[in-house]
Amino acid sequence: MPLRARISERLGHSGPTVSQTIGRMERDGLVVVEGDRHLELTVEGRSKAVHVMRKHRLAERLLADVIGLDWAYVHDEACRWEHVMSEQVERRILEMLGNPTESPYGNPIPGLDELGHEAAPAFMDGVVNLVERVHGTTESVSGVIRRLGEPVQFEPELLQQLQSAGVMPGATATISAAGSYVFIAVDGFGEGLELPNEVAVHIFVGV
């Protein structure tokens, strides 16, 4: 699927709207449209993306850890904060919260080295998604949940289901393949959930 179509699907915008936005980003020197119609961030584009994502994930930490906003709505609210936060506020949040390196969903906070802190690990360092974890085995396996990817974070109802089932970073889960689903259960949180593979690929456990 062309990347433009994925962006349109993910953001819920029409194809023409996405194309206009990409055209504007290309003119501003933020992206390059490759020959296969996929997009590549330029150096400037990647720098801007890192800055916005750092603000976003620090906002998530503040919303979850200090304000106490429900975990299921933290990502959506942080999307509003990421565009108005100054670097001074970023530094203050880091100081207040003891220099966190991950969001409440377990995702690394990028660009911390630009603020004089140790860089967070890369997203895929030491993790594998649930589908890959159970691939090729009929047995149940265990794993510590490390990250929930952004496609999961866009769905508050799904996040509420995961939270109710204990499927949150740091929890130890029992995982097994179930056809086109992955079954996941956390002790003390009921009978578990059957997650479609298209959801399970965005939930990561440690390896």
mmCIF file with all atom_site columns, C-alpha atoms in Angstrom:
data_model
loop_
_atom_site.group_PDB
_atom_site.id
_atom_site.type_symbol
_atom_site.label_atom_id
_atom_site.label_alt_id
_atom_site.label_comp_id
_atom_site.label_asym_id
_atom_site.label_entity_id
_atom_site.label_seq_id
_atom_site.pdbx_PDB_ins_code
_atom_site.Cartn_x
_atom_site.Cartn_y
_atom_site.Cartn_z
_atom_site.occupancy
_atom_site.B_iso_or_equiv
_atom_site.pdbx_formal_charge
_atom_site.auth_seq_id
_atom_site.auth_comp_id
_atom_site.auth_asym_id
_atom_site.auth_atom_id
_atom_site.pdbx_PDB_model_num
ATOM 1   C CA . MET A 1 1   ? 0.000   0.000   0.000  1.00 0.00 ? 1   MET A CA 1
ATOM 2   C CA . PRO A 1 2   ? 1.437   3.431   -0.851 1.00 0.00 ? 2   PRO A CA 1
ATOM 3   C CA . LEU A 1 3   ? 2.440   5.391   2.214  1.00 0.00 ? 3   LEU A CA 1
ATOM 4   C CA . ARG A 1 4   ? 0.026   8.201   1.357  1.00 0.00 ? 4   ARG A CA 1
ATOM 5   C CA . ALA A 1 5   ? -2.862  5.751   1.608  1.00 0.00 ? 5   ALA A CA 1
ATOM 6   C CA . ARG A 1 6   ? -1.617  4.573   4.999  1.00 0.00 ? 6   ARG A CA 1
ATOM 7   C CA . ILE A 1 7   ? -1.432  8.150   6.235  1.00 0.00 ? 7   ILE A CA 1
ATOM 8   C CA . SER A 1 8   ? -4.942  8.848   4.958  1.00 0.00 ? 8   SER A CA 1
ATOM 9   C CA . GLU A 1 9   ? -6.288  5.730   6.660  1.00 0.00 ? 9   GLU A CA 1
ATOM 10  C CA . ARG A 1 10  ? -4.510  6.389   9.943  1.00 0.00 ? 10  ARG A CA 1
ATOM 11  C CA . LEU A 1 11  ? -5.447  10.063  10.252 1.00 0.00 ? 11  LEU A CA 1
ATOM 12  C CA . GLY A 1 12  ? -8.932  9.753   8.823  1.00 0.00 ? 12  GLY A CA 1
ATOM 13  C CA . HIS A 1 13  ? -8.281  12.453  6.210  1.00 0.00 ? 13  HIS A CA 1
ATOM 14  C CA . SER A 1 14  ? -9.217  12.316  2.550  1.00 0.00 ? 14  SER A CA 1
ATOM 15  C CA . GLY A 1 15  ? -6.630  11.397  -0.063 1.00 0.00 ? 15  GLY A CA 1
ATOM 16  C CA . PRO A 1 16  ? -6.562  14.905  -1.596 1.00 0.00 ? 16  PRO A CA 1
ATOM 17  C CA . THR A 1 17  ? -6.052  16.498  1.830  1.00 0.00 ? 17  THR A CA 1
ATOM 18  C CA . VAL A 1 18  ? -3.120  14.198  2.562  1.00 0.00 ? 18  VAL A CA 1
ATOM 19  C CA . SER A 1 19  ? -1.627  14.857  -0.881 1.00 0.00 ? 19  SER A CA 1
ATOM 20  C CA . GLN A 1 20  ? -1.860  18.632  -0.353 1.00 0.00 ? 20  GLN A CA 1
ATOM 21  C CA . THR A 1 21  ? -0.180  18.349  3.042  1.00 0.00 ? 21  THR A CA 1
ATOM 22  C CA . ILE A 1 22  ? 2.609   16.172  1.667  1.00 0.00 ? 22  ILE A CA 1
ATOM 23  C CA . GLY A 1 23  ? 3.093   18.594  -1.222 1.00 0.00 ? 23  GLY A CA 1
ATOM 24  C CA . ARG A 1 24  ? 3.477   21.468  1.222  1.00 0.00 ? 24  ARG A CA 1
ATOM 25  C CA . MET A 1 25  ? 5.966   19.472  3.323  1.00 0.00 ? 25  MET A CA 1
ATOM 26  C CA . GLU A 1 26  ? 7.924   18.646  0.173  1.00 0.00 ? 26  GLU A CA 1
ATOM 27  C CA . ARG A 1 27  ? 8.077   22.322  -0.814 1.00 0.00 ? 27  ARG A CA 1
ATOM 28  C CA . ASP A 1 28  ? 9.260   23.170  2.706  1.00 0.00 ? 28  ASP A CA 1
ATOM 29  C CA . GLY A 1 29  ? 12.101  20.674  2.396  1.00 0.00 ? 29  GLY A CA 1
ATOM 30  C CA . LEU A 1 30  ? 10.793  18.290  5.058  1.00 0.00 ? 30  LEU A CA 1
ATOM 31  C CA . VAL A 1 31  ? 10.139  15.186  2.937  1.00 0.00 ? 31  VAL A CA 1
ATOM 32  C CA . VAL A 1 32  ? 11.248  13.679  -0.348 1.00 0.00 ? 32  VAL A CA 1
ATOM 33  C CA . VAL A 1 33  ? 8.842   11.608  -2.445 1.00 0.00 ? 33  VAL A CA 1
ATOM 34  C CA . GLU A 1 34  ? 10.806  8.586   -3.648 1.00 0.00 ? 34  GLU A CA 1
ATOM 35  C CA . GLY A 1 35  ? 10.375  6.903   -7.025 1.00 0.00 ? 35  GLY A CA 1
ATOM 36  C CA . ASP A 1 36  ? 8.082   4.231   -5.576 1.00 0.00 ? 36  ASP A CA 1
ATOM 37  C CA . ARG A 1 37  ? 5.903   7.035   -4.093 1.00 0.00 ? 37  ARG A CA 1
ATOM 38  C CA . HIS A 1 38  ? 7.067   6.313   -0.568 1.00 0.00 ? 38  HIS A CA 1
ATOM 39  C CA . LEU A 1 39  ? 8.151   9.215   1.605  1.00 0.00 ? 39  LEU A CA 1
ATOM 40  C CA . GLU A 1 40  ? 11.551  9.879   3.135  1.00 0.00 ? 40  GLU A CA 1
ATOM 41  C CA . LEU A 1 41  ? 12.159  12.543  5.770  1.00 0.00 ? 41  LEU A CA 1
ATOM 42  C CA . THR A 1 42  ? 14.952  14.987  5.031  1.00 0.00 ? 42  THR A CA 1
ATOM 43  C CA . VAL A 1 43  ? 17.485  15.864  7.732  1.00 0.00 ? 43  VAL A CA 1
ATOM 44  C CA . GLU A 1 44  ? 15.428  18.933  8.608  1.00 0.00 ? 44  GLU A CA 1
ATOM 45  C CA . GLY A 1 45  ? 12.201  16.941  8.495  1.00 0.00 ? 45  GLY A CA 1
ATOM 46  C CA . ARG A 1 46  ? 13.577  14.276  10.816 1.00 0.00 ? 46  ARG A CA 1
ATOM 47  C CA . SER A 1 47  ? 14.834  16.940  13.229 1.00 0.00 ? 47  SER A CA 1
ATOM 48  C CA . LYS A 1 48  ? 11.394  18.555  13.390 1.00 0.00 ? 48  LYS A CA 1
ATOM 49  C CA . ALA A 1 49  ? 9.745   15.149  13.831 1.00 0.00 ? 49  ALA A CA 1
ATOM 50  C CA . VAL A 1 50  ? 12.069  14.308  16.732 1.00 0.00 ? 50  VAL A CA 1
ATOM 51  C CA . HIS A 1 51  ? 11.298  17.634  18.424 1.00 0.00 ? 51  HIS A CA 1
ATOM 52  C CA . VAL A 1 52  ? 7.528   17.153  18.126 1.00 0.00 ? 52  VAL A CA 1
ATOM 53  C CA . MET A 1 53  ? 7.659   13.522  19.270 1.00 0.00 ? 53  MET A CA 1
ATOM 54  C CA . ARG A 1 54  ? 9.811   14.418  22.276 1.00 0.00 ? 54  ARG A CA 1
ATOM 55  C CA . LYS A 1 55  ? 7.314   17.089  23.329 1.00 0.00 ? 55  LYS A CA 1
ATOM 56  C CA . HIS A 1 56  ? 4.451   14.658  22.741 1.00 0.00 ? 56  HIS A CA 1
ATOM 57  C CA . ARG A 1 57  ? 5.879   11.895  24.907 1.00 0.00 ? 57  ARG A CA 1
ATOM 58  C CA . LEU A 1 58  ? 6.937   14.266  27.662 1.00 0.00 ? 58  LEU A CA 1
ATOM 59  C CA . ALA A 1 59  ? 3.391   15.665  27.620 1.00 0.00 ? 59  ALA A CA 1
ATOM 60  C CA . GLU A 1 60  ? 2.106   12.090  27.950 1.00 0.00 ? 60  GLU A CA 1
ATOM 61  C CA . ARG A 1 61  ? 4.290   11.572  31.012 1.00 0.00 ? 61  ARG A CA 1
ATOM 62  C CA . LEU A 1 62  ? 3.062   14.797  32.613 1.00 0.00 ? 62  LEU A CA 1
ATOM 63  C CA . LEU A 1 63  ? -0.579  13.995  31.868 1.00 0.00 ? 63  LEU A CA 1
ATOM 64  C CA . ALA A 1 64  ? -0.296  10.464  33.244 1.00 0.00 ? 64  ALA A CA 1
ATOM 65  C CA . ASP A 1 65  ? 2.090   10.934  36.172 1.00 0.00 ? 65  ASP A CA 1
ATOM 66  C CA . VAL A 1 66  ? 1.171   14.378  37.502 1.00 0.00 ? 66  VAL A CA 1
ATOM 67  C CA . ILE A 1 67  ? -2.281  15.301  36.248 1.00 0.00 ? 67  ILE A CA 1
ATOM 68  C CA . GLY A 1 68  ? -3.586  11.745  36.531 1.00 0.00 ? 68  GLY A CA 1
ATOM 69  C CA . LEU A 1 69  ? -5.480  11.689  33.248 1.00 0.00 ? 69  LEU A CA 1
ATOM 70  C CA . ASP A 1 70  ? -6.909  8.286   32.385 1.00 0.00 ? 70  ASP A CA 1
ATOM 71  C CA . TRP A 1 71  ? -4.297  6.227   30.507 1.00 0.00 ? 71  TRP A CA 1
ATOM 72  C CA . ALA A 1 72  ? -6.696  5.640   27.620 1.00 0.00 ? 72  ALA A CA 1
ATOM 73  C CA . TYR A 1 73  ? -6.915  9.372   26.837 1.00 0.00 ? 73  TYR A CA 1
ATOM 74  C CA . VAL A 1 74  ? -3.330  10.471  27.465 1.00 0.00 ? 74  VAL A CA 1
ATOM 75  C CA . HIS A 1 75  ? -2.153  10.060  23.868 1.00 0.00 ? 75  HIS A CA 1
ATOM 76  C CA . ASP A 1 76  ? -5.048  11.990  22.360 1.00 0.00 ? 76  ASP A CA 1
ATOM 77  C CA . GLU A 1 77  ? -4.597  14.909  24.762 1.00 0.00 ? 77  GLU A CA 1
ATOM 78  C CA . ALA A 1 78  ? -0.822  14.995  24.227 1.00 0.00 ? 78  ALA A CA 1
ATOM 79  C CA . CYS A 1 79  ? -1.459  15.522  20.501 1.00 0.00 ? 79  CYS A CA 1
ATOM 80  C CA . ARG A 1 80  ? -2.774  18.971  21.463 1.00 0.00 ? 80  ARG A CA 1
ATOM 81  C CA . TRP A 1 81  ? 0.081   19.809  23.832 1.00 0.00 ? 81  TRP A CA 1
ATOM 82  C CA . GLU A 1 82  ? 2.939   18.819  21.511 1.00 0.00 ? 82  GLU A CA 1
ATOM 83  C CA . HIS A 1 83  ? 2.551   21.949  19.366 1.00 0.00 ? 83  HIS A CA 1
ATOM 84  C CA . VAL A 1 84  ? 2.589   24.530  22.168 1.00 0.00 ? 84  VAL A CA 1
ATOM 85  C CA . MET A 1 85  ? 5.289   23.242  24.545 1.00 0.00 ? 85  MET A CA 1
ATOM 86  C CA . SER A 1 86  ? 8.533   25.200  24.795 1.00 0.00 ? 86  SER A CA 1
ATOM 87  C CA . GLU A 1 87  ? 11.964  23.692  25.364 1.00 0.00 ? 87  GLU A CA 1
ATOM 88  C CA . GLN A 1 88  ? 11.979  25.340  28.794 1.00 0.00 ? 88  GLN A CA 1
ATOM 89  C CA . VAL A 1 89  ? 8.869   23.364  29.733 1.00 0.00 ? 89  VAL A CA 1
ATOM 90  C CA . GLU A 1 90  ? 10.396  20.174  28.336 1.00 0.00 ? 90  GLU A CA 1
ATOM 91  C CA . ARG A 1 91  ? 13.411  20.605  30.596 1.00 0.00 ? 91  ARG A CA 1
ATOM 92  C CA . ARG A 1 92  ? 11.184  21.294  33.602 1.00 0.00 ? 92  ARG A CA 1
ATOM 93  C CA . ILE A 1 93  ? 9.106   18.167  32.983 1.00 0.00 ? 93  ILE A CA 1
ATOM 94  C CA . LEU A 1 94  ? 12.255  16.065  32.772 1.00 0.00 ? 94  LEU A CA 1
ATOM 95  C CA . GLU A 1 95  ? 13.481  17.541  36.053 1.00 0.00 ? 95  GLU A CA 1
ATOM 96  C CA . MET A 1 96  ? 10.126  17.071  37.814 1.00 0.00 ? 96  MET A CA 1
ATOM 97  C CA . LEU A 1 97  ? 9.729   13.463  36.731 1.00 0.00 ? 97  LEU A CA 1
ATOM 98  C CA . GLY A 1 98  ? 13.272  12.251  37.317 1.00 0.00 ? 98  GLY A CA 1
ATOM 99  C CA . ASN A 1 99  ? 14.422  12.203  33.696 1.00 0.00 ? 99  ASN A CA 1
ATOM 100 C CA . PRO A 1 100 ? 12.092  9.571   32.206 1.00 0.00 ? 100 PRO A CA 1
ATOM 101 C CA . THR A 1 101 ? 13.210  7.872   28.998 1.00 0.00 ? 101 THR A CA 1
ATOM 102 C CA . GLU A 1 102 ? 9.891   6.267   27.990 1.00 0.00 ? 102 GLU A CA 1
ATOM 103 C CA . SER A 1 103 ? 6.284   7.345   27.542 1.00 0.00 ? 103 SER A CA 1
ATOM 104 C CA . PRO A 1 104 ? 3.452   5.825   29.628 1.00 0.00 ? 104 PRO A CA 1
ATOM 105 C CA . TYR A 1 105 ? 3.013   3.377   26.739 1.00 0.00 ? 105 TYR A CA 1
ATOM 106 C CA . GLY A 1 106 ? 6.657   2.283   26.967 1.00 0.00 ? 106 GLY A CA 1
ATOM 107 C CA . ASN A 1 107 ? 7.872   4.093   23.858 1.00 0.00 ? 107 ASN A CA 1
ATOM 108 C CA . PRO A 1 108 ? 11.325  5.745   23.935 1.00 0.00 ? 108 PRO A CA 1
ATOM 109 C CA . ILE A 1 109 ? 11.391  9.538   24.195 1.00 0.00 ? 109 ILE A CA 1
ATOM 110 C CA . PRO A 1 110 ? 13.567  10.673  21.268 1.00 0.00 ? 110 PRO A CA 1
ATOM 111 C CA . GLY A 1 111 ? 16.034  13.533  21.218 1.00 0.00 ? 111 GLY A CA 1
ATOM 112 C CA . LEU A 1 112 ? 16.834  13.563  24.936 1.00 0.00 ? 112 LEU A CA 1
ATOM 113 C CA . ASP A 1 113 ? 20.508  13.969  24.098 1.00 0.00 ? 113 ASP A CA 1
ATOM 114 C CA . GLU A 1 114 ? 19.662  17.359  22.572 1.00 0.00 ? 114 GLU A CA 1
ATOM 115 C CA . LEU A 1 115 ? 18.583  18.472  26.058 1.00 0.00 ? 115 LEU A CA 1
ATOM 116 C CA . GLY A 1 116 ? 21.768  17.186  27.664 1.00 0.00 ? 116 GLY A CA 1
ATOM 117 C CA . HIS A 1 117 ? 20.397  13.829  28.828 1.00 0.00 ? 117 HIS A CA 1
ATOM 118 C CA . GLU A 1 118 ? 21.328  10.279  27.940 1.00 0.00 ? 118 GLU A CA 1
ATOM 119 C CA . ALA A 1 119 ? 19.648  9.164   24.727 1.00 0.00 ? 119 ALA A CA 1
ATOM 120 C CA . ALA A 1 120 ? 16.804  6.660   25.040 1.00 0.00 ? 120 ALA A CA 1
ATOM 121 C CA . PRO A 1 121 ? 17.188  3.257   23.345 1.00 0.00 ? 121 PRO A CA 1
ATOM 122 C CA . ALA A 1 122 ? 15.821  2.733   19.845 1.00 0.00 ? 122 ALA A CA 1
ATOM 123 C CA . PHE A 1 123 ? 12.206  1.583   19.568 1.00 0.00 ? 123 PHE A CA 1
ATOM 124 C CA . MET A 1 124 ? 13.038  -1.981  18.505 1.00 0.00 ? 124 MET A CA 1
ATOM 125 C CA . ASP A 1 125 ? 15.960  -2.536  20.888 1.00 0.00 ? 125 ASP A CA 1
ATOM 126 C CA . GLY A 1 126 ? 15.302  -5.702  22.872 1.00 0.00 ? 126 GLY A CA 1
ATOM 127 C CA . VAL A 1 127 ? 11.662  -6.151  21.881 1.00 0.00 ? 127 VAL A CA 1
ATOM 128 C CA . VAL A 1 128 ? 9.538   -8.221  19.520 1.00 0.00 ? 128 VAL A CA 1
ATOM 129 C CA . ASN A 1 129 ? 5.843   -7.909  18.687 1.00 0.00 ? 129 ASN A CA 1
ATOM 130 C CA . LEU A 1 130 ? 3.312   -10.448 19.955 1.00 0.00 ? 130 LEU A CA 1
ATOM 131 C CA . VAL A 1 131 ? 2.757   -12.075 16.555 1.00 0.00 ? 131 VAL A CA 1
ATOM 132 C CA . GLU A 1 132 ? 6.473   -12.715 16.121 1.00 0.00 ? 132 GLU A CA 1
ATOM 133 C CA . ARG A 1 133 ? 6.787   -13.891 19.726 1.00 0.00 ? 133 ARG A CA 1
ATOM 134 C CA . VAL A 1 134 ? 4.330   -16.769 19.239 1.00 0.00 ? 134 VAL A CA 1
ATOM 135 C CA . HIS A 1 135 ? 5.198   -17.530 15.611 1.00 0.00 ? 135 HIS A CA 1
ATOM 136 C CA . GLY A 1 136 ? 6.048   -21.164 15.008 1.00 0.00 ? 136 GLY A CA 1
ATOM 137 C CA . THR A 1 137 ? 4.930   -22.499 18.388 1.00 0.00 ? 137 THR A CA 1
ATOM 138 C CA . THR A 1 138 ? 1.683   -23.997 19.648 1.00 0.00 ? 138 THR A CA 1
ATOM 139 C CA . GLU A 1 139 ? 2.754   -23.590 23.267 1.00 0.00 ? 139 GLU A CA 1
ATOM 140 C CA . SER A 1 140 ? 2.020   -20.670 25.545 1.00 0.00 ? 140 SER A CA 1
ATOM 141 C CA . VAL A 1 141 ? 4.989   -18.399 26.182 1.00 0.00 ? 141 VAL A CA 1
ATOM 142 C CA . SER A 1 142 ? 5.564   -15.636 28.689 1.00 0.00 ? 142 SER A CA 1
ATOM 143 C CA . GLY A 1 143 ? 6.903   -12.155 28.158 1.00 0.00 ? 143 GLY A CA 1
ATOM 144 C CA . VAL A 1 144 ? 7.145   -8.781  29.839 1.00 0.00 ? 144 VAL A CA 1
ATOM 145 C CA . ILE A 1 145 ? 5.110   -6.157  27.994 1.00 0.00 ? 145 ILE A CA 1
ATOM 146 C CA . ARG A 1 146 ? 7.411   -3.317  26.980 1.00 0.00 ? 146 ARG A CA 1
ATOM 147 C CA . ARG A 1 147 ? 5.689   -1.091  24.426 1.00 0.00 ? 147 ARG A CA 1
ATOM 148 C CA . LEU A 1 148 ? 2.348   -0.239  22.832 1.00 0.00 ? 148 LEU A CA 1
ATOM 149 C CA . GLY A 1 149 ? 2.818   1.267   19.377 1.00 0.00 ? 149 GLY A CA 1
ATOM 150 C CA . GLU A 1 150 ? 1.058   4.440   18.273 1.00 0.00 ? 150 GLU A CA 1
ATOM 151 C CA . PRO A 1 151 ? -1.608  2.712   16.126 1.00 0.00 ? 151 PRO A CA 1
ATOM 152 C CA . VAL A 1 152 ? -2.939  1.192   19.374 1.00 0.00 ? 152 VAL A CA 1
ATOM 153 C CA . GLN A 1 153 ? -2.807  4.515   21.208 1.00 0.00 ? 153 GLN A CA 1
ATOM 154 C CA . PHE A 1 154 ? -5.204  6.129   18.724 1.00 0.00 ? 154 PHE A CA 1
ATOM 155 C CA . GLU A 1 155 ? -8.079  3.956   19.995 1.00 0.00 ? 155 GLU A CA 1
ATOM 156 C CA . PRO A 1 156 ? -9.225  4.856   23.548 1.00 0.00 ? 156 PRO A CA 1
ATOM 157 C CA . GLU A 1 157 ? -11.711 1.969   23.678 1.00 0.00 ? 157 GLU A CA 1
ATOM 158 C CA . LEU A 1 158 ? -8.966  -0.518  22.829 1.00 0.00 ? 158 LEU A CA 1
ATOM 159 C CA . LEU A 1 159 ? -6.677  1.070   25.416 1.00 0.00 ? 159 LEU A CA 1
ATOM 160 C CA . GLN A 1 160 ? -9.407  0.712   28.029 1.00 0.00 ? 160 GLN A CA 1
ATOM 161 C CA . GLN A 1 161 ? -9.740  -2.986  27.173 1.00 0.00 ? 161 GLN A CA 1
ATOM 162 C CA . LEU A 1 162 ? -5.987  -3.477  27.436 1.00 0.00 ? 162 LEU A CA 1
ATOM 163 C CA . GLN A 1 163 ? -5.856  -1.596  30.725 1.00 0.00 ? 163 GLN A CA 1
ATOM 164 C CA . SER A 1 164 ? -8.708  -3.670  32.183 1.00 0.00 ? 164 SER A CA 1
ATOM 165 C CA . ALA A 1 165 ? -6.856  -6.837  31.153 1.00 0.00 ? 165 ALA A CA 1
ATOM 166 C CA . GLY A 1 166 ? -3.590  -5.603  32.686 1.00 0.00 ? 166 GLY A CA 1
ATOM 167 C CA . VAL A 1 167 ? -1.873  -5.374  29.302 1.00 0.00 ? 167 VAL A CA 1
ATOM 168 C CA . MET A 1 168 ? 0.381   -2.457  30.168 1.00 0.00 ? 168 MET A CA 1
ATOM 169 C CA . PRO A 1 169 ? 4.149   -1.883  30.112 1.00 0.00 ? 169 PRO A CA 1
ATOM 170 C CA . GLY A 1 170 ? 5.904   -3.785  32.878 1.00 0.00 ? 170 GLY A CA 1
ATOM 171 C CA . ALA A 1 171 ? 3.307   -6.540  33.219 1.00 0.00 ? 171 ALA A CA 1
ATOM 172 C CA . THR A 1 172 ? 4.263   -10.180 32.696 1.00 0.00 ? 172 THR A CA 1
ATOM 173 C CA . ALA A 1 173 ? 1.842   -11.865 30.300 1.00 0.00 ? 173 ALA A CA 1
ATOM 174 C CA . THR A 1 174 ? 1.103   -15.345 29.028 1.00 0.00 ? 174 THR A CA 1
ATOM 175 C CA . ILE A 1 175 ? 0.820   -15.337 25.239 1.00 0.00 ? 175 ILE A CA 1
ATOM 176 C CA . SER A 1 176 ? -0.299  -17.927 22.696 1.00 0.00 ? 176 SER A CA 1
ATOM 177 C CA . ALA A 1 177 ? -1.275  -18.082 19.035 1.00 0.00 ? 177 ALA A CA 1
ATOM 178 C CA . ALA A 1 178 ? -4.967  -18.567 18.225 1.00 0.00 ? 178 ALA A CA 1
ATOM 179 C CA . GLY A 1 179 ? -5.315  -18.643 14.447 1.00 0.00 ? 179 GLY A CA 1
ATOM 180 C CA . SER A 1 180 ? -5.392  -15.065 13.208 1.00 0.00 ? 180 SER A CA 1
ATOM 181 C CA . TYR A 1 181 ? -5.441  -13.871 16.817 1.00 0.00 ? 181 TYR A CA 1
ATOM 182 C CA . VAL A 1 182 ? -3.027  -13.732 19.724 1.00 0.00 ? 182 VAL A CA 1
ATOM 183 C CA . PHE A 1 183 ? -4.345  -14.635 23.164 1.00 0.00 ? 183 PHE A CA 1
ATOM 184 C CA . ILE A 1 184 ? -2.802  -12.654 26.007 1.00 0.00 ? 184 ILE A CA 1
ATOM 185 C CA . ALA A 1 185 ? -3.475  -12.887 29.735 1.00 0.00 ? 185 ALA A CA 1
ATOM 186 C CA . VAL A 1 186 ? -2.001  -11.207 32.814 1.00 0.00 ? 186 VAL A CA 1
ATOM 187 C CA . ASP A 1 187 ? -2.373  -12.875 36.221 1.00 0.00 ? 187 ASP A CA 1
ATOM 188 C CA . GLY A 1 188 ? -4.965  -11.188 38.390 1.00 0.00 ? 188 GLY A CA 1
ATOM 189 C CA . PHE A 1 189 ? -6.722  -9.464  35.479 1.00 0.00 ? 189 PHE A CA 1
ATOM 190 C CA . GLY A 1 190 ? -9.411  -11.887 34.400 1.00 0.00 ? 190 GLY A CA 1
ATOM 191 C CA . GLU A 1 191 ? -9.443  -14.389 31.577 1.00 0.00 ? 191 GLU A CA 1
ATOM 192 C CA . GLY A 1 192 ? -7.379  -12.402 29.085 1.00 0.00 ? 192 GLY A CA 1
ATOM 193 C CA . LEU A 1 193 ? -7.998  -11.045 25.596 1.00 0.00 ? 193 LEU A CA 1
ATOM 194 C CA . GLU A 1 194 ? -7.942  -12.348 22.048 1.00 0.00 ? 194 GLU A CA 1
ATOM 195 C CA . LEU A 1 195 ? -6.290  -9.676  19.918 1.00 0.00 ? 195 LEU A CA 1
ATOM 196 C CA . PRO A 1 196 ? -6.449  -9.678  16.105 1.00 0.00 ? 196 PRO A CA 1
ATOM 197 C CA . ASN A 1 197 ? -2.997  -9.996  14.577 1.00 0.00 ? 197 ASN A CA 1
ATOM 198 C CA . GLU A 1 198 ? -3.300  -6.489  13.111 1.00 0.00 ? 198 GLU A CA 1
ATOM 199 C CA . VAL A 1 199 ? -3.507  -5.187  16.701 1.00 0.00 ? 199 VAL A CA 1
ATOM 200 C CA . ALA A 1 200 ? -1.048  -7.664  18.227 1.00 0.00 ? 200 ALA A CA 1
ATOM 201 C CA . VAL A 1 201 ? 1.757   -6.550  15.882 1.00 0.00 ? 201 VAL A CA 1
ATOM 202 C CA . HIS A 1 202 ? 1.746   -3.177  17.665 1.00 0.00 ? 202 HIS A CA 1
ATOM 203 C CA . ILE A 1 203 ? 2.213   -4.632  21.164 1.00 0.00 ? 203 ILE A CA 1
ATOM 204 C CA . PHE A 1 204 ? 5.776   -5.527  22.078 1.00 0.00 ? 204 PHE A CA 1
ATOM 205 C CA . VAL A 1 205 ? 7.381   -7.753  24.704 1.00 0.00 ? 205 VAL A CA 1
ATOM 206 C CA . GLY A 1 206 ? 10.985  -8.011  25.788 1.00 0.00 ? 206 GLY A CA 1
ATOM 207 C CA . VAL A 1 207 ? 13.331  -10.635 24.355 1.00 0.00 ? 207 VAL A CA 1
#
